[in-house]
Amino acid sequence: MNRLKGKKALITGATAGIGKAIAHQLADLGVHLILTGRRSERLVELKSEIESSYGVQVQTLHFDIRSNKEVEDALSEVDLESVDLLINNAGLAAGVDPVHKADLADWEQMIDTNIKGLLYISRLITPVMAAKKSGHVLNLGSIAGHEAYPGGVVYTATKHAVTAINKAMKMDLHGTNVRVSMISPGLVNTEFSTIRFKGDSHRADSVYAGIDPLVADDIAEIAVFILNRPAHVDIMDVVVFPTAQSAATMVFRG
Ligand code: 8X3
């Protein structure tokens, strides 16, 4: 049963990977979209691709989520009342250096995007959802929000923060009918690792070598399942691994 047709979703970080896959799968169900990201050409391409394939309305917003001023300016162009679904997808890992060697700029980029950016958007959308007593926030977490691992001192900290934000947001919105959910994936083969390794695609490929990793569409299917539940069902967190992974650092390469 499609309960999503005619709704509107705002997806952050929609130009690639999981965000883009969620955009396609929601549009396929008749959901209108507001797609946000930093790469304006990719947003324009995605808008025309989705509008022509699915016949839904797509608005694009081009801004850097790390700047609250940019977020506020961009969202002033949006009818916030019309947003039914907020998909907090924007996030990244930068570098794998240990605490005593890491680059501060990497830490700031992850903290500013994965935690502060998510909060900036949520701060603007959730009051409107609470006032109209409907809406659904889906946060993209990670297995790194449940486990720490070496080389991930700040990335895992930011994803633990998302886990905490997800739980506290649910409690803050208690009694408003607004649903709050999270997906916590393990290894998903997107450009995530290429970004983490700063463009070293050989190293990025080695993360997924010898296993059948998750792909963006696997996560998008779970997102659609969560968002399409009846109004009384709120799935708080789905932890999902590829079959060959059993913990953040435990991968069976056959
Ligand atoms: C991405 C999954 O295992 O690289 O959040 O932390 S992992």
Coordinates of C-alpha atoms and ligand atoms in Angstrom, one line a residue:
M1 CA 0.0 0.0 0.0
N2 CA 1.4 3.4 -1.0
R3 CA 0.7 5.9 1.8
L4 CA 3.3 8.3 0.4
K5 CA 1.8 9.5 -2.9
G6 CA 1.3 13.3 -3.0
K7 CA 3.5 13.9 0.1
K8 CA 6.6 16.1 -0.1
A9 CA 10.1 15.1 1.1
L10 CA 13.1 17.3 1.7
I11 CA 16.3 15.3 1.3
T12 CA 19.7 16.7 2.2
G13 CA 22.8 15.5 0.4
A14 CA 20.6 14.3 -2.5
T15 CA 23.1 14.5 -5.3
A16 CA 24.7 11.1 -4.9
G17 CA 24.6 7.8 -3.1
I18 CA 21.9 7.0 -0.6
G19 CA 20.3 10.4 -0.9
K20 CA 19.9 10.1 -4.6
A21 CA 18.6 6.6 -4.4
I22 CA 16.0 7.7 -1.8
A23 CA 15.0 10.5 -4.1
H24 CA 14.4 8.1 -7.0
Q25 CA 12.5 5.6 -4.9
L26 CA 10.2 8.2 -3.3
A27 CA 9.6 9.9 -6.6
D28 CA 8.6 6.5 -8.0
L29 CA 5.9 6.4 -5.4
G30 CA 4.6 9.9 -6.3
V31 CA 6.4 11.9 -3.6
H32 CA 7.3 15.5 -4.5
L33 CA 10.8 16.5 -3.6
I34 CA 13.0 19.3 -2.3
L35 CA 16.6 18.2 -3.1
T36 CA 19.5 19.9 -1.4
G37 CA 23.2 19.7 -1.9
R38 CA 26.4 21.6 -2.6
R39 CA 26.8 20.6 -6.2
S40 CA 24.4 22.7 -8.2
E41 CA 25.0 21.1 -11.6
R42 CA 24.2 17.6 -10.2
L43 CA 21.1 19.0 -8.6
V44 CA 19.9 20.5 -11.9
E45 CA 20.5 17.2 -13.7
L46 CA 18.8 15.1 -11.0
K47 CA 15.8 17.4 -11.0
S48 CA 15.2 17.0 -14.8
E49 CA 15.9 13.3 -14.6
I50 CA 13.4 12.8 -11.8
E51 CA 10.7 15.1 -13.2
S52 CA 10.8 13.5 -16.6
S53 CA 10.8 9.9 -15.2
Y54 CA 8.2 10.2 -12.5
G55 CA 6.2 13.3 -13.2
V56 CA 6.6 14.7 -9.6
Q57 CA 7.6 18.3 -8.7
V58 CA 11.2 18.8 -7.7
Q59 CA 12.6 21.9 -6.1
T60 CA 16.4 22.2 -5.7
L61 CA 18.3 24.1 -3.1
H62 CA 22.0 24.7 -3.4
F63 CA 23.8 25.5 -0.2
D64 CA 26.5 24.4 2.2
I65 CA 24.8 22.7 5.2
R66 CA 27.7 23.7 7.4
S67 CA 26.6 27.3 7.4
N68 CA 23.4 28.1 9.3
K69 CA 23.1 31.4 7.4
E70 CA 23.1 29.5 4.1
V71 CA 20.6 26.9 5.4
E72 CA 18.3 29.7 6.7
D73 CA 18.5 31.7 3.5
A74 CA 17.9 28.6 1.3
L75 CA 15.0 27.4 3.3
S76 CA 13.3 30.8 3.2
E77 CA 12.4 29.8 -0.3
V78 CA 10.5 26.8 0.9
D79 CA 7.0 26.5 2.0
L80 CA 8.0 24.7 5.3
E81 CA 4.4 23.8 6.0
S82 CA 4.4 21.6 2.9
V83 CA 7.3 19.4 4.0
D84 CA 5.9 16.0 5.3
L85 CA 9.2 14.1 5.3
L86 CA 12.7 15.3 6.3
I87 CA 15.5 13.0 5.3
N88 CA 18.6 14.0 7.1
N89 CA 21.0 12.3 4.8
A90 CA 23.9 14.7 4.3
G91 CA 27.1 13.5 5.9
L92 CA 30.6 12.3 5.3
A93 CA 33.7 10.7 6.6
A94 CA 37.0 12.6 6.0
G95 CA 40.3 10.8 6.7
V96 CA 41.2 7.8 8.8
D97 CA 44.1 9.2 10.7
P98 CA 44.4 8.4 14.4
V99 CA 43.7 11.0 17.1
H100 CA 47.3 12.0 17.5
K101 CA 47.9 12.6 13.8
A102 CA 44.5 13.7 12.3
D103 CA 43.9 16.9 10.4
L104 CA 41.7 19.4 12.4
A105 CA 40.1 20.5 9.2
D106 CA 38.7 17.0 8.6
W107 CA 37.3 16.9 12.1
E108 CA 35.6 20.3 11.7
Q109 CA 34.2 19.3 8.3
M110 CA 32.6 16.1 9.8
I111 CA 31.3 17.8 13.0
D112 CA 29.9 20.7 11.0
T113 CA 28.2 18.6 8.4
N114 CA 27.2 15.4 10.3
I115 CA 26.1 17.1 13.5
K116 CA 25.6 20.8 13.1
G117 CA 24.2 20.7 9.6
L118 CA 21.6 18.1 10.6
L119 CA 20.6 20.2 13.6
Y120 CA 20.3 23.4 11.5
I121 CA 17.9 21.9 9.1
S122 CA 16.0 20.0 11.9
R123 CA 15.7 23.3 13.9
L124 CA 13.8 24.9 11.0
I125 CA 11.6 22.0 9.9
T126 CA 10.6 20.3 13.2
P127 CA 8.7 23.3 14.7
V128 CA 6.5 23.4 11.7
M129 CA 5.9 19.7 11.9
A130 CA 5.2 19.9 15.6
A131 CA 2.7 22.7 15.1
K132 CA 0.8 20.9 12.4
K133 CA 1.0 17.6 14.4
S134 CA 2.3 15.5 11.5
G135 CA 5.6 14.8 9.8
H136 CA 8.4 12.3 9.8
V137 CA 12.2 12.8 10.3
L138 CA 14.5 10.1 9.0
N139 CA 18.1 10.4 10.2
L140 CA 20.9 8.6 8.3
G141 CA 23.0 7.1 11.0
S142 CA 25.6 4.4 10.7
I143 CA 27.0 1.4 12.4
A144 CA 29.6 4.0 13.4
G145 CA 26.9 5.4 15.6
H146 CA 26.8 2.2 17.6
E147 CA 30.5 1.2 17.6
A148 CA 33.8 3.0 17.7
Y149 CA 36.8 1.9 15.6
P150 CA 40.4 3.0 15.1
G151 CA 40.8 5.7 12.6
G152 CA 37.2 6.8 13.2
V153 CA 37.7 8.9 16.3
V154 CA 35.6 11.8 15.1
Y155 CA 33.5 10.1 12.4
T156 CA 32.2 7.6 14.9
A157 CA 31.7 10.4 17.4
T158 CA 29.6 12.3 14.9
K159 CA 27.5 9.2 14.2
H160 CA 27.1 8.5 17.9
A161 CA 25.8 12.0 18.1
V162 CA 23.3 11.3 15.4
T163 CA 22.2 8.2 17.4
A164 CA 21.7 10.5 20.5
I165 CA 20.0 13.2 18.5
N166 CA 17.6 10.6 17.0
K167 CA 16.6 9.3 20.5
A168 CA 16.3 12.7 22.1
M169 CA 14.5 14.2 19.1
K170 CA 11.9 11.4 19.4
M171 CA 11.4 12.3 23.1
D172 CA 11.4 16.1 22.4
L173 CA 8.6 15.5 19.9
H174 CA 6.7 13.2 22.2
G175 CA 3.0 13.8 21.9
T176 CA 3.2 15.8 18.6
N177 CA 2.5 12.8 16.2
V178 CA 5.8 13.6 14.5
R179 CA 7.8 10.4 13.8
V180 CA 11.5 10.1 14.2
S181 CA 13.5 7.3 12.7
M182 CA 17.0 6.3 11.8
I183 CA 18.9 3.8 9.6
S184 CA 22.3 2.6 10.7
P185 CA 24.1 0.9 7.8
G186 CA 27.4 -0.9 7.7
L187 CA 29.4 -1.0 4.4
V188 CA 27.5 0.6 1.5
N189 CA 29.3 0.9 -1.8
T190 CA 28.9 4.6 -2.7
E191 CA 31.4 7.4 -3.1
F192 CA 31.6 7.5 0.7
S193 CA 34.9 5.7 0.9
T194 CA 36.4 7.7 -2.1
I195 CA 35.6 10.9 -0.1
R196 CA 36.9 9.4 3.1
F197 CA 40.2 8.5 1.3
K198 CA 40.3 11.9 -0.4
G199 CA 39.9 10.6 -4.0
D200 CA 42.1 7.5 -3.6
S201 CA 39.7 5.2 -5.5
H202 CA 42.1 2.2 -5.2
R203 CA 42.0 2.4 -1.5
A204 CA 38.2 3.0 -1.5
D205 CA 37.7 0.0 -3.7
S206 CA 39.6 -2.2 -1.2
V207 CA 37.0 -1.5 1.4
Y208 CA 34.4 -3.4 -0.6
A209 CA 36.8 -5.9 -2.2
G210 CA 35.9 -9.6 -1.8
I211 CA 32.4 -8.9 -0.4
D212 CA 29.0 -8.1 -1.7
P213 CA 28.5 -4.8 0.0
L214 CA 25.2 -3.0 0.4
V215 CA 24.3 -0.6 -2.3
A216 CA 22.4 2.7 -2.1
D217 CA 19.2 1.2 -3.3
D218 CA 19.2 -1.4 -0.4
I219 CA 19.2 1.6 2.1
A220 CA 16.6 3.5 0.0
E221 CA 14.3 0.4 0.1
I222 CA 14.5 0.4 3.9
A223 CA 13.9 4.2 4.0
V224 CA 10.8 3.8 1.9
F225 CA 9.6 0.9 4.2
I226 CA 10.1 3.1 7.3
L227 CA 8.4 6.2 5.8
N228 CA 5.5 4.2 4.3
R229 CA 4.4 2.6 7.7
P230 CA 1.0 3.6 8.9
A231 CA 0.8 6.7 11.1
H232 CA 0.9 4.8 14.4
V233 CA 4.2 3.0 13.6
D234 CA 7.5 4.7 14.3
I235 CA 10.6 2.5 13.5
M236 CA 13.4 4.0 15.7
D237 CA 16.5 2.4 14.2
V238 CA 17.3 -0.2 11.6
V239 CA 20.9 -1.6 11.8
V240 CA 21.8 -3.2 8.5
F241 CA 25.0 -4.9 7.4
P242 CA 26.0 -6.7 4.2
T243 CA 25.8 -10.4 5.0
A244 CA 29.6 -10.6 5.0
Q245 CA 29.9 -8.0 7.7
S246 CA 29.2 -8.7 11.4
A247 CA 30.6 -5.7 13.2
A248 CA 32.1 -2.4 12.0
T249 CA 35.6 -3.9 11.8
M250 CA 34.6 -7.6 11.1
V251 CA 34.3 -8.3 7.4
F252 CA 34.5 -11.8 5.9
R253 CA 36.3 -11.5 2.5
G254 CA 35.8 -14.9 0.8
Ligands
8X3_1 C1 29.7 4.1 7.1 C2 29.9 2.7 7.6 O1 31.5 1.0 8.6 O2 32.5 2.9 7.3 O3 29.0 4.9 8.0 O4 31.6 3.3 9.5 S1 31.4 2.5 8.3

